């Protein structure tokens, strides 16, 4: 296979930036396939070329297979990188890309069907001998039938999108009374986010940890794992804080789970970067799902292993990446990622949109910032609320936590409210610090919106001082006559 | 802008900016906002907080499903309508026991932050 000279990116935001950087380093040009709503973004400014493929609505742009392929062909790209979310786990897309004479940077359509569809994945896992959570994966999708099956499994039960990931189309049914409402809600979300309303049911483990293994299949088809990540800090099944490696695994568990991850990826003839997710409860682990794509939290693995998964993906797609059998990888230190969401932590996390003012990410050793927008860009309501990721690495978990808190405190985002205060609270919580958190951490300790701390007299003086300076500065002279009789709040 | 504010002889480094009528200040690890101009108080009151007979949009987004009809009896915590924003669903619930007095939106409608969506008549009034 020949080297790529130009890669099209069927994605947006910080992951598009991540892919552009990897391509830049490999000397490959990029084409950003973007919607009308995304012309104010870093990826748009950084890509070698850009091509608008449709309006803001995801169905007409980022989820439109034909528009993406036509855009890639018209711009002279040889390959498409799907990023994560959107079409990244869509086997029809992977197939259509290949049919169009392009290379899909990711696993084959057959692998995506075998592993990515949660229902097929479970069949494969059963054959490969992996432990599974009890559930229902049948074709009968009638709400009444699903409710019956949920009752059979025994509440609480999770209803999840068969084609999904990232917490979309996933709902928890606690009692029979909630079944109908939650199943219908999951089906609607699944339809809206993934284009298919198909769902399945699974018993909800109520004190489990979320542990996942990074796997990677090279150009020759050999699959290795690149150790584990823990992502137990989730809200509404959406990850918020991830780390590598997990503070919870014994060497024995790590070995067993790693072998299981490699076994199922190998059974699915996996090529490129993928993630095998498990739930761990009382020393027993269960396969949750396989994500047939790059993961949002891939940087923490990169940080502790010193690798570049996106470059590895591209080189694998070119037929050039082969695992070195002499290399023994050992994770070094500890890495944590926090997802920065544009939302109001004092209103229970409702989305916050608008014009982004100043953004400042405090650079330093062991700090990494992945972000899709700069000052002057607008955060629109059309897409995912994640606007950035902050990643730190330090020699131990306590040091990494300490560093992350400092970095978050020194990060400045003006114009939209963010979950930064919420993240700082979580990082300082005893259970997180001890590493004993489970996937119920948020609902147990942070189910209520944060309460804004009262304004201290000194803070008030400093803020009034800042106000006075701003008022007299030339940039803001037009506001100097306004009565500043508002009220302060912390965000 | 980045500036230094001196309070009782001690310098404090702050970042401050005015964006569309809101002043943003970052100081000592926290971000503060203040509505600028006349009378524009507490935007956080929009939609959420306190028990209310009015269910309003806690964010800009789309109403995907209205789960009640006018005149329906609802109890506290009962789901009344479903909204979608940033690809996530949010179920809005009634804060109080009562009956549905008026519905000011329809499924599929895009609504702005704070828009009144459903009015509940408290049952204690009956």
PDB file of N, CA and C in Angstrom, chain A residues 58 168 181 184-185 188-189 192 236 346-347 350-351 357-358 360 380-383 385 409 411-412 414-417 453 455 458-459 461-463 465-467 469-470 479 483-491, chain B residues 1-5 7-8 12 14-20 23-27 29-39 41-44 48 58-60 64-65 79 82 84-91:
ATOM      1  N   UNK A  58     -26.533  17.212  12.265  1.00  0.00           N
ATOM      2  CA  UNK A  58     -25.573  16.113  12.081  1.00  0.00           C
ATOM      3  C   UNK A  58     -26.035  15.123  11.014  1.00  0.00           C
ATOM      4  N   UNK A 168     -24.814   8.048  25.024  1.00  0.00           N
ATOM      5  CA  UNK A 168     -26.040   8.458  24.340  1.00  0.00           C
ATOM      6  C   UNK A 168     -26.921   7.243  24.129  1.00  0.00           C
ATOM      7  N   UNK A 181     -41.051   4.674  30.044  1.00  0.00           N
ATOM      8  CA  UNK A 181     -40.495   6.010  29.799  1.00  0.00           C
ATOM      9  C   UNK A 181     -39.010   5.933  29.402  1.00  0.00           C
ATOM     10  N   UNK A 184     -38.380   4.129  25.912  1.00  0.00           N
ATOM     11  CA  UNK A 184     -38.732   5.015  24.790  1.00  0.00           C
ATOM     12  C   UNK A 184     -37.701   6.137  24.633  1.00  0.00           C
ATOM     13  N   UNK A 185     -37.263   6.664  25.761  1.00  0.00           N
ATOM     14  CA  UNK A 185     -36.274   7.745  25.726  1.00  0.00           C
ATOM     15  C   UNK A 185     -34.968   7.254  25.107  1.00  0.00           C
ATOM     16  N   UNK A 188     -35.360   6.867  21.350  1.00  0.00           N
ATOM     17  CA  UNK A 188     -35.318   8.162  20.646  1.00  0.00           C
ATOM     18  C   UNK A 188     -33.885   8.685  20.551  1.00  0.00           C
ATOM     19  N   UNK A 189     -33.160   8.616  21.666  1.00  0.00           N
ATOM     20  CA  UNK A 189     -31.773   9.089  21.647  1.00  0.00           C
ATOM     21  C   UNK A 189     -30.923   8.270  20.692  1.00  0.00           C
ATOM     22  N   UNK A 192     -31.700   9.357  17.196  1.00  0.00           N
ATOM     23  CA  UNK A 192     -31.179  10.695  16.915  1.00  0.00           C
ATOM     24  C   UNK A 192     -29.651  10.705  16.830  1.00  0.00           C
ATOM     25  N   UNK A 236     -24.464  10.265  34.019  1.00  0.00           N
ATOM     26  CA  UNK A 236     -25.402   9.818  32.995  1.00  0.00           C
ATOM     27  C   UNK A 236     -24.654   8.969  31.959  1.00  0.00           C
ATOM     28  N   UNK A 346     -23.556  24.934  38.316  1.00  0.00           N
ATOM     29  CA  UNK A 346     -24.451  25.381  39.376  1.00  0.00           C
ATOM     30  C   UNK A 346     -25.916  25.212  38.981  1.00  0.00           C
ATOM     31  N   UNK A 347     -26.135  24.733  37.750  1.00  0.00           N
ATOM     32  CA  UNK A 347     -27.497  24.436  37.304  1.00  0.00           C
ATOM     33  C   UNK A 347     -27.619  22.956  36.962  1.00  0.00           C
ATOM     34  N   UNK A 350     -26.608  21.949  32.871  1.00  0.00           N
ATOM     35  CA  UNK A 350     -27.286  22.252  31.604  1.00  0.00           C
ATOM     36  C   UNK A 350     -26.284  22.913  30.651  1.00  0.00           C
ATOM     37  N   UNK A 351     -26.411  22.598  29.348  1.00  0.00           N
ATOM     38  CA  UNK A 351     -25.431  23.105  28.383  1.00  0.00           C
ATOM     39  C   UNK A 351     -25.344  24.629  28.386  1.00  0.00           C
ATOM     40  N   UNK A 357     -14.888  33.840  24.940  1.00  0.00           N
ATOM     41  CA  UNK A 357     -13.985  34.968  25.120  1.00  0.00           C
ATOM     42  C   UNK A 357     -12.583  34.444  25.262  1.00  0.00           C
ATOM     43  N   UNK A 358     -11.875  34.946  26.251  1.00  0.00           N
ATOM     44  CA  UNK A 358     -10.512  34.481  26.502  1.00  0.00           C
ATOM     45  C   UNK A 358     -10.505  32.986  26.848  1.00  0.00           C
ATOM     46  N   UNK A 360      -7.373  30.318  28.243  1.00  0.00           N
ATOM     47  CA  UNK A 360      -5.964  30.234  28.598  1.00  0.00           C
ATOM     48  C   UNK A 360      -5.693  28.895  29.237  1.00  0.00           C
ATOM     49  N   UNK A 380     -21.731  26.275  19.733  1.00  0.00           N
ATOM     50  CA  UNK A 380     -23.104  26.174  19.240  1.00  0.00           C
ATOM     51  C   UNK A 380     -23.851  25.048  19.960  1.00  0.00           C
ATOM     52  N   UNK A 381     -25.181  25.067  19.891  1.00  0.00           N
ATOM     53  CA  UNK A 381     -25.943  24.009  20.585  1.00  0.00           C
ATOM     54  C   UNK A 381     -26.085  22.722  19.773  1.00  0.00           C
ATOM     55  N   UNK A 382     -25.463  22.639  18.595  1.00  0.00           N
ATOM     56  CA  UNK A 382     -25.736  21.497  17.705  1.00  0.00           C
ATOM     57  C   UNK A 382     -25.008  20.222  18.092  1.00  0.00           C
ATOM     58  N   UNK A 383     -23.887  20.345  18.784  1.00  0.00           N
ATOM     59  CA  UNK A 383     -23.033  19.175  18.968  1.00  0.00           C
ATOM     60  C   UNK A 383     -22.727  18.915  20.430  1.00  0.00           C
ATOM     61  N   UNK A 385     -21.209  18.740  24.058  1.00  0.00           N
ATOM     62  CA  UNK A 385     -20.752  19.881  24.862  1.00  0.00           C
ATOM     63  C   UNK A 385     -19.271  19.838  25.263  1.00  0.00           C
ATOM     64  N   UNK A 409      -7.417  24.995  38.067  1.00  0.00           N
ATOM     65  CA  UNK A 409      -7.612  26.305  38.697  1.00  0.00           C
ATOM     66  C   UNK A 409      -7.008  27.425  37.854  1.00  0.00           C
ATOM     67  N   UNK A 411      -6.702  27.351  34.574  1.00  0.00           N
ATOM     68  CA  UNK A 411      -7.273  27.404  33.224  1.00  0.00           C
ATOM     69  C   UNK A 411      -8.368  28.464  33.183  1.00  0.00           C
ATOM     70  N   UNK A 412      -8.351  29.266  32.128  1.00  0.00           N
ATOM     71  CA  UNK A 412      -9.342  30.339  32.010  1.00  0.00           C
ATOM     72  C   UNK A 412     -10.219  30.090  30.799  1.00  0.00           C
ATOM     73  N   UNK A 414     -13.604  32.013  29.317  1.00  0.00           N
ATOM     74  CA  UNK A 414     -14.621  33.063  29.438  1.00  0.00           C
ATOM     75  C   UNK A 414     -15.630  32.928  28.299  1.00  0.00           C
ATOM     76  N   UNK A 415     -16.869  33.243  28.579  1.00  0.00           N
ATOM     77  CA  UNK A 415     -17.888  33.268  27.526  1.00  0.00           C
ATOM     78  C   UNK A 415     -18.890  32.141  27.640  1.00  0.00           C
ATOM     79  N   UNK A 416     -18.418  30.959  27.990  1.00  0.00           N
ATOM     80  CA  UNK A 416     -19.346  29.871  28.313  1.00  0.00           C
ATOM     81  C   UNK A 416     -18.958  29.343  29.689  1.00  0.00           C
ATOM     82  N   UNK A 417     -19.954  28.848  30.394  1.00  0.00           N
ATOM     83  CA  UNK A 417     -19.661  28.259  31.698  1.00  0.00           C
ATOM     84  C   UNK A 417     -19.139  26.848  31.484  1.00  0.00           C
ATOM     85  N   UNK A 453     -19.977  29.071  46.242  1.00  0.00           N
ATOM     86  CA  UNK A 453     -19.555  29.551  47.560  1.00  0.00           C
ATOM     87  C   UNK A 453     -19.796  31.060  47.689  1.00  0.00           C
ATOM     88  N   UNK A 455     -19.309  35.014  48.311  1.00  0.00           N
ATOM     89  CA  UNK A 455     -18.217  35.891  47.911  1.00  0.00           C
ATOM     90  C   UNK A 455     -17.575  36.528  49.153  1.00  0.00           C
ATOM     91  N   UNK A 458     -12.570  40.101  50.480  1.00  0.00           N
ATOM     92  CA  UNK A 458     -11.367  40.367  49.685  1.00  0.00           C
ATOM     93  C   UNK A 458     -11.617  40.099  48.205  1.00  0.00           C
ATOM     94  N   UNK A 459     -12.343  38.996  47.926  1.00  0.00           N
ATOM     95  CA  UNK A 459     -12.666  38.683  46.530  1.00  0.00           C
ATOM     96  C   UNK A 459     -13.447  39.836  45.915  1.00  0.00           C
ATOM     97  N   UNK A 461     -13.432  42.917  46.709  1.00  0.00           N
ATOM     98  CA  UNK A 461     -12.561  44.073  46.460  1.00  0.00           C
ATOM     99  C   UNK A 461     -11.722  43.880  45.201  1.00  0.00           C
ATOM    100  N   UNK A 462     -11.193  42.663  45.054  1.00  0.00           N
ATOM    101  CA  UNK A 462     -10.375  42.382  43.876  1.00  0.00           C
ATOM    102  C   UNK A 462     -11.223  42.515  42.608  1.00  0.00           C
ATOM    103  N   UNK A 463     -12.446  41.972  42.665  1.00  0.00           N
ATOM    104  CA  UNK A 463     -13.308  42.003  41.489  1.00  0.00           C
ATOM    105  C   UNK A 463     -13.705  43.442  41.145  1.00  0.00           C
ATOM    106  N   UNK A 465     -11.963  45.985  41.801  1.00  0.00           N
ATOM    107  CA  UNK A 465     -10.741  46.590  41.282  1.00  0.00           C
ATOM    108  C   UNK A 465     -10.530  46.252  39.816  1.00  0.00           C
ATOM    109  N   UNK A 466     -10.776  44.973  39.483  1.00  0.00           N
ATOM    110  CA  UNK A 466     -10.633  44.535  38.090  1.00  0.00           C
ATOM    111  C   UNK A 466     -11.613  45.283  37.205  1.00  0.00           C
ATOM    112  N   UNK A 467     -12.811  45.443  37.746  1.00  0.00           N
ATOM    113  CA  UNK A 467     -13.868  46.151  37.035  1.00  0.00           C
ATOM    114  C   UNK A 467     -13.461  47.591  36.728  1.00  0.00           C
ATOM    115  N   UNK A 469     -10.456  48.774  36.519  1.00  0.00           N
ATOM    116  CA  UNK A 469      -9.373  48.788  35.527  1.00  0.00           C
ATOM    117  C   UNK A 469      -9.920  48.585  34.125  1.00  0.00           C
ATOM    118  N   UNK A 470     -10.855  47.649  34.014  1.00  0.00           N
ATOM    119  CA  UNK A 470     -11.437  47.361  32.711  1.00  0.00           C
ATOM    120  C   UNK A 470     -12.190  48.577  32.190  1.00  0.00           C
ATOM    121  N   UNK A 479     -17.999  51.038  27.623  1.00  0.00           N
ATOM    122  CA  UNK A 479     -18.831  50.555  28.716  1.00  0.00           C
ATOM    123  C   UNK A 479     -18.707  51.415  29.971  1.00  0.00           C
ATOM    124  N   UNK A 483     -24.011  51.693  34.357  1.00  0.00           N
ATOM    125  CA  UNK A 483     -24.072  51.423  35.799  1.00  0.00           C
ATOM    126  C   UNK A 483     -23.722  49.954  36.031  1.00  0.00           C
ATOM    127  N   UNK A 484     -22.762  49.690  36.895  1.00  0.00           N
ATOM    128  CA  UNK A 484     -22.305  48.297  37.090  1.00  0.00           C
ATOM    129  C   UNK A 484     -23.013  47.703  38.296  1.00  0.00           C
ATOM    130  N   UNK A 485     -24.298  47.694  38.195  1.00  0.00           N
ATOM    131  CA  UNK A 485     -25.042  47.298  39.380  1.00  0.00           C
ATOM    132  C   UNK A 485     -25.477  45.835  39.329  1.00  0.00           C
ATOM    133  N   UNK A 486     -24.699  45.020  38.651  1.00  0.00           N
ATOM    134  CA  UNK A 486     -25.055  43.602  38.581  1.00  0.00           C
ATOM    135  C   UNK A 486     -24.701  42.902  39.860  1.00  0.00           C
ATOM    136  N   UNK A 487     -24.600  41.618  39.778  1.00  0.00           N
ATOM    137  CA  UNK A 487     -24.169  40.889  40.969  1.00  0.00           C
ATOM    138  C   UNK A 487     -23.140  39.866  40.545  1.00  0.00           C
ATOM    139  N   UNK A 488     -22.234  39.541  41.458  1.00  0.00           N
ATOM    140  CA  UNK A 488     -21.163  38.593  41.145  1.00  0.00           C
ATOM    141  C   UNK A 488     -21.591  37.180  41.437  1.00  0.00           C
ATOM    142  N   UNK A 489     -21.088  36.279  40.641  1.00  0.00           N
ATOM    143  CA  UNK A 489     -21.246  34.873  41.002  1.00  0.00           C
ATOM    144  C   UNK A 489     -20.002  34.139  40.538  1.00  0.00           C
ATOM    145  N   UNK A 490     -19.671  33.084  41.216  1.00  0.00           N
ATOM    146  CA  UNK A 490     -18.560  32.251  40.781  1.00  0.00           C
ATOM    147  C   UNK A 490     -19.068  31.242  39.787  1.00  0.00           C
ATOM    148  N   UNK A 491     -18.289  30.917  38.786  1.00  0.00           N
ATOM    149  CA  UNK A 491     -18.734  29.879  37.850  1.00  0.00           C
ATOM    150  C   UNK A 491     -17.699  28.778  37.760  1.00  0.00           C
TER     151      UNK A 491
ATOM    152  N   UNK B   1      -8.471  41.068  29.411  1.00  0.00           N
ATOM    153  CA  UNK B   1      -7.134  41.571  29.672  1.00  0.00           C
ATOM    154  C   UNK B   1      -6.587  40.991  30.968  1.00  0.00           C
ATOM    155  N   UNK B   2      -5.264  40.976  31.070  1.00  0.00           N
ATOM    156  CA  UNK B   2      -4.622  40.512  32.291  1.00  0.00           C
ATOM    157  C   UNK B   2      -4.148  41.740  33.045  1.00  0.00           C
ATOM    158  N   UNK B   3      -4.457  41.805  34.313  1.00  0.00           N
ATOM    159  CA  UNK B   3      -4.094  43.004  35.047  1.00  0.00           C
ATOM    160  C   UNK B   3      -3.799  42.660  36.515  1.00  0.00           C
ATOM    161  N   UNK B   4      -3.253  43.640  37.206  1.00  0.00           N
ATOM    162  CA  UNK B   4      -2.933  43.457  38.623  1.00  0.00           C
ATOM    163  C   UNK B   4      -3.775  44.427  39.439  1.00  0.00           C
ATOM    164  N   UNK B   5      -4.445  43.911  40.454  1.00  0.00           N
ATOM    165  CA  UNK B   5      -5.256  44.761  41.321  1.00  0.00           C
ATOM    166  C   UNK B   5      -4.585  44.813  42.681  1.00  0.00           C
ATOM    167  N   UNK B   7      -4.786  45.507  46.551  1.00  0.00           N
ATOM    168  CA  UNK B   7      -5.707  45.660  47.680  1.00  0.00           C
ATOM    169  C   UNK B   7      -4.866  45.707  48.942  1.00  0.00           C
ATOM    170  N   UNK B   8      -4.920  46.793  49.651  1.00  0.00           N
ATOM    171  CA  UNK B   8      -4.167  46.978  50.894  1.00  0.00           C
ATOM    172  C   UNK B   8      -2.697  46.578  50.730  1.00  0.00           C
ATOM    173  N   UNK B  12      -2.836  41.422  43.308  1.00  0.00           N
ATOM    174  CA  UNK B  12      -3.569  40.221  42.896  1.00  0.00           C
ATOM    175  C   UNK B  12      -3.645  40.219  41.371  1.00  0.00           C
ATOM    176  N   UNK B  14      -5.264  39.159  37.970  1.00  0.00           N
ATOM    177  CA  UNK B  14      -6.587  38.728  37.499  1.00  0.00           C
ATOM    178  C   UNK B  14      -6.653  38.799  35.975  1.00  0.00           C
ATOM    179  N   UNK B  15      -7.557  37.997  35.423  1.00  0.00           N
ATOM    180  CA  UNK B  15      -7.935  38.121  34.019  1.00  0.00           C
ATOM    181  C   UNK B  15      -9.364  38.641  34.001  1.00  0.00           C
ATOM    182  N   UNK B  16      -9.644  39.610  33.152  1.00  0.00           N
ATOM    183  CA  UNK B  16     -10.994  40.170  33.123  1.00  0.00           C
ATOM    184  C   UNK B  16     -11.380  40.482  31.690  1.00  0.00           C
ATOM    185  N   UNK B  17     -12.633  40.257  31.361  1.00  0.00           N
ATOM    186  CA  UNK B  17     -13.100  40.547  30.015  1.00  0.00           C
ATOM    187  C   UNK B  17     -14.607  40.767  30.021  1.00  0.00           C
ATOM    188  N   UNK B  18     -15.036  41.606  29.099  1.00  0.00           N
ATOM    189  CA  UNK B  18     -16.463  41.875  28.953  1.00  0.00           C
ATOM    190  C   UNK B  18     -16.938  41.192  27.676  1.00  0.00           C
ATOM    191  N   UNK B  19     -17.907  40.301  27.798  1.00  0.00           N
ATOM    192  CA  UNK B  19     -18.430  39.591  26.631  1.00  0.00           C
ATOM    193  C   UNK B  19     -19.944  39.697  26.613  1.00  0.00           C
ATOM    194  N   UNK B  20     -20.449  40.377  25.613  1.00  0.00           N
ATOM    195  CA  UNK B  20     -21.898  40.496  25.408  1.00  0.00           C
ATOM    196  C   UNK B  20     -22.656  40.801  26.700  1.00  0.00           C
ATOM    197  N   UNK B  23     -19.594  40.543  32.485  1.00  0.00           N
ATOM    198  CA  UNK B  23     -18.198  40.702  32.839  1.00  0.00           C
ATOM    199  C   UNK B  23     -17.691  39.381  33.406  1.00  0.00           C
ATOM    200  N   UNK B  24     -16.550  38.919  32.892  1.00  0.00           N
ATOM    201  CA  UNK B  24     -15.949  37.670  33.352  1.00  0.00           C
ATOM    202  C   UNK B  24     -14.617  37.995  34.018  1.00  0.00           C
ATOM    203  N   UNK B  25     -14.411  37.448  35.205  1.00  0.00           N
ATOM    204  CA  UNK B  25     -13.144  37.655  35.911  1.00  0.00           C
ATOM    205  C   UNK B  25     -12.626  36.307  36.401  1.00  0.00           C
ATOM    206  N   UNK B  26     -11.335  36.045  36.160  1.00  0.00           N
ATOM    207  CA  UNK B  26     -10.697  34.851  36.706  1.00  0.00           C
ATOM    208  C   UNK B  26      -9.673  35.310  37.723  1.00  0.00           C
ATOM    209  N   UNK B  27      -9.823  34.805  38.942  1.00  0.00           N
ATOM    210  CA  UNK B  27      -8.943  35.250  40.015  1.00  0.00           C
ATOM    211  C   UNK B  27      -8.780  34.124  41.023  1.00  0.00           C
ATOM    212  N   UNK B  29      -7.904  31.028  40.959  1.00  0.00           N
ATOM    213  CA  UNK B  29      -8.439  29.701  40.671  1.00  0.00           C
ATOM    214  C   UNK B  29      -9.933  29.621  40.465  1.00  0.00           C
ATOM    215  N   UNK B  30     -10.602  30.778  40.428  1.00  0.00           N
ATOM    216  CA  UNK B  30     -12.050  30.748  40.209  1.00  0.00           C
ATOM    217  C   UNK B  30     -12.439  31.733  39.125  1.00  0.00           C
ATOM    218  N   UNK B  31     -13.562  31.448  38.474  1.00  0.00           N
ATOM    219  CA  UNK B  31     -14.094  32.373  37.494  1.00  0.00           C
ATOM    220  C   UNK B  31     -15.385  32.970  38.047  1.00  0.00           C
ATOM    221  N   UNK B  32     -15.498  34.273  37.926  1.00  0.00           N
ATOM    222  CA  UNK B  32     -16.680  34.989  38.418  1.00  0.00           C
ATOM    223  C   UNK B  32     -17.340  35.700  37.236  1.00  0.00           C
ATOM    224  N   UNK B  33     -18.669  35.797  37.281  1.00  0.00           N
ATOM    225  CA  UNK B  33     -19.338  36.586  36.241  1.00  0.00           C
ATOM    226  C   UNK B  33     -20.251  37.607  36.899  1.00  0.00           C
ATOM    227  N   UNK B  34     -20.483  38.673  36.160  1.00  0.00           N
ATOM    228  CA  UNK B  34     -21.428  39.663  36.634  1.00  0.00           C
ATOM    229  C   UNK B  34     -22.164  40.243  35.441  1.00  0.00           C
ATOM    230  N   UNK B  35     -23.472  40.259  35.525  1.00  0.00           N
ATOM    231  CA  UNK B  35     -24.254  40.899  34.474  1.00  0.00           C
ATOM    232  C   UNK B  35     -24.034  42.400  34.586  1.00  0.00           C
ATOM    233  N   UNK B  36     -23.800  43.015  33.452  1.00  0.00           N
ATOM    234  CA  UNK B  36     -23.497  44.441  33.441  1.00  0.00           C
ATOM    235  C   UNK B  36     -24.704  45.194  32.906  1.00  0.00           C
ATOM    236  N   UNK B  37     -24.937  46.375  33.443  1.00  0.00           N
ATOM    237  CA  UNK B  37     -26.054  47.172  32.953  1.00  0.00           C
ATOM    238  C   UNK B  37     -27.167  47.156  33.975  1.00  0.00           C
ATOM    239  N   UNK B  38     -28.360  47.522  33.541  1.00  0.00           N
ATOM    240  CA  UNK B  38     -29.415  47.750  34.519  1.00  0.00           C
ATOM    241  C   UNK B  38     -30.232  46.502  34.793  1.00  0.00           C
ATOM    242  N   UNK B  39     -30.360  46.234  36.044  1.00  0.00           N
ATOM    243  CA  UNK B  39     -31.339  45.283  36.546  1.00  0.00           C
ATOM    244  C   UNK B  39     -31.245  43.839  36.064  1.00  0.00           C
ATOM    245  N   UNK B  41     -30.488  40.721  36.652  1.00  0.00           N
ATOM    246  CA  UNK B  41     -30.037  39.926  37.789  1.00  0.00           C
ATOM    247  C   UNK B  41     -30.007  38.451  37.411  1.00  0.00           C
ATOM    248  N   UNK B  42     -29.424  37.716  38.302  1.00  0.00           N
ATOM    249  CA  UNK B  42     -29.424  36.263  38.361  1.00  0.00           C
ATOM    250  C   UNK B  42     -30.089  35.526  37.191  1.00  0.00           C
ATOM    251  N   UNK B  43     -29.328  35.308  36.133  1.00  0.00           N
ATOM    252  CA  UNK B  43     -29.855  34.514  35.033  1.00  0.00           C
ATOM    253  C   UNK B  43     -30.076  33.063  35.442  1.00  0.00           C
ATOM    254  N   UNK B  44     -29.420  32.669  36.511  1.00  0.00           N
ATOM    255  CA  UNK B  44     -29.519  31.279  36.925  1.00  0.00           C
ATOM    256  C   UNK B  44     -30.922  30.923  37.377  1.00  0.00           C
ATOM    257  N   UNK B  48     -34.744  26.806  36.419  1.00  0.00           N
ATOM    258  CA  UNK B  48     -34.503  25.822  37.461  1.00  0.00           C
ATOM    259  C   UNK B  48     -34.495  26.488  38.830  1.00  0.00           C
ATOM    260  N   UNK B  58     -34.435  24.884  30.728  1.00  0.00           N
ATOM    261  CA  UNK B  58     -33.199  25.176  31.457  1.00  0.00           C
ATOM    262  C   UNK B  58     -32.030  25.444  30.519  1.00  0.00           C
ATOM    263  N   UNK B  59     -32.275  25.322  29.212  1.00  0.00           N
ATOM    264  CA  UNK B  59     -31.210  25.525  28.225  1.00  0.00           C
ATOM    265  C   UNK B  59     -31.886  25.751  26.878  1.00  0.00           C
ATOM    266  N   UNK B  60     -31.170  26.323  25.917  1.00  0.00           N
ATOM    267  CA  UNK B  60     -31.742  26.384  24.570  1.00  0.00           C
ATOM    268  C   UNK B  60     -31.743  24.971  23.991  1.00  0.00           C
ATOM    269  N   UNK B  64     -38.667  17.527  22.447  1.00  0.00           N
ATOM    270  CA  UNK B  64     -38.840  16.318  21.635  1.00  0.00           C
ATOM    271  C   UNK B  64     -40.139  15.591  21.946  1.00  0.00           C
ATOM    272  N   UNK B  65     -40.644  15.760  23.159  1.00  0.00           N
ATOM    273  CA  UNK B  65     -41.873  15.048  23.505  1.00  0.00           C
ATOM    274  C   UNK B  65     -42.604  15.778  24.628  1.00  0.00           C
ATOM    275  N   UNK B  79     -42.541  13.139  35.117  1.00  0.00           N
ATOM    276  CA  UNK B  79     -41.983  13.666  33.877  1.00  0.00           C
ATOM    277  C   UNK B  79     -43.069  14.369  33.092  1.00  0.00           C
ATOM    278  N   UNK B  82     -39.870  16.273  27.431  1.00  0.00           N
ATOM    279  CA  UNK B  82     -38.504  15.852  27.152  1.00  0.00           C
ATOM    280  C   UNK B  82     -37.880  16.856  26.194  1.00  0.00           C
ATOM    281  N   UNK B  84     -34.146  18.105  24.092  1.00  0.00           N
ATOM    282  CA  UNK B  84     -32.855  17.623  23.615  1.00  0.00           C
ATOM    283  C   UNK B  84     -31.982  18.830  23.295  1.00  0.00           C
ATOM    284  N   UNK B  85     -30.731  18.777  23.782  1.00  0.00           N
ATOM    285  CA  UNK B  85     -29.757  19.799  23.408  1.00  0.00           C
ATOM    286  C   UNK B  85     -28.402  19.134  23.410  1.00  0.00           C
ATOM    287  N   UNK B  86     -27.550  19.516  22.506  1.00  0.00           N
ATOM    288  CA  UNK B  86     -26.235  18.918  22.382  1.00  0.00           C
ATOM    289  C   UNK B  86     -26.323  17.398  22.382  1.00  0.00           C
ATOM    290  N   UNK B  87     -27.351  16.880  21.711  1.00  0.00           N
ATOM    291  CA  UNK B  87     -27.509  15.439  21.510  1.00  0.00           C
ATOM    292  C   UNK B  87     -27.814  14.666  22.785  1.00  0.00           C
ATOM    293  N   UNK B  88     -28.129  15.383  23.869  1.00  0.00           N
ATOM    294  CA  UNK B  88     -28.490  14.674  25.094  1.00  0.00           C
ATOM    295  C   UNK B  88     -29.948  14.977  25.402  1.00  0.00           C
ATOM    296  N   UNK B  89     -30.624  14.001  25.959  1.00  0.00           N
ATOM    297  CA  UNK B  89     -32.014  14.206  26.356  1.00  0.00           C
ATOM    298  C   UNK B  89     -32.103  14.643  27.802  1.00  0.00           C
ATOM    299  N   UNK B  90     -32.997  15.563  28.074  1.00  0.00           N
ATOM    300  CA  UNK B  90     -33.259  15.962  29.447  1.00  0.00           C
ATOM    301  C   UNK B  90     -34.754  15.859  29.686  1.00  0.00           C
ATOM    302  N   UNK B  91     -35.116  15.181  30.758  1.00  0.00           N
ATOM    303  CA  UNK B  91     -36.527  15.060  31.100  1.00  0.00           C
ATOM    304  C   UNK B  91     -36.855  16.140  32.123  1.00  0.00           C
TER     305      UNK B  91
END
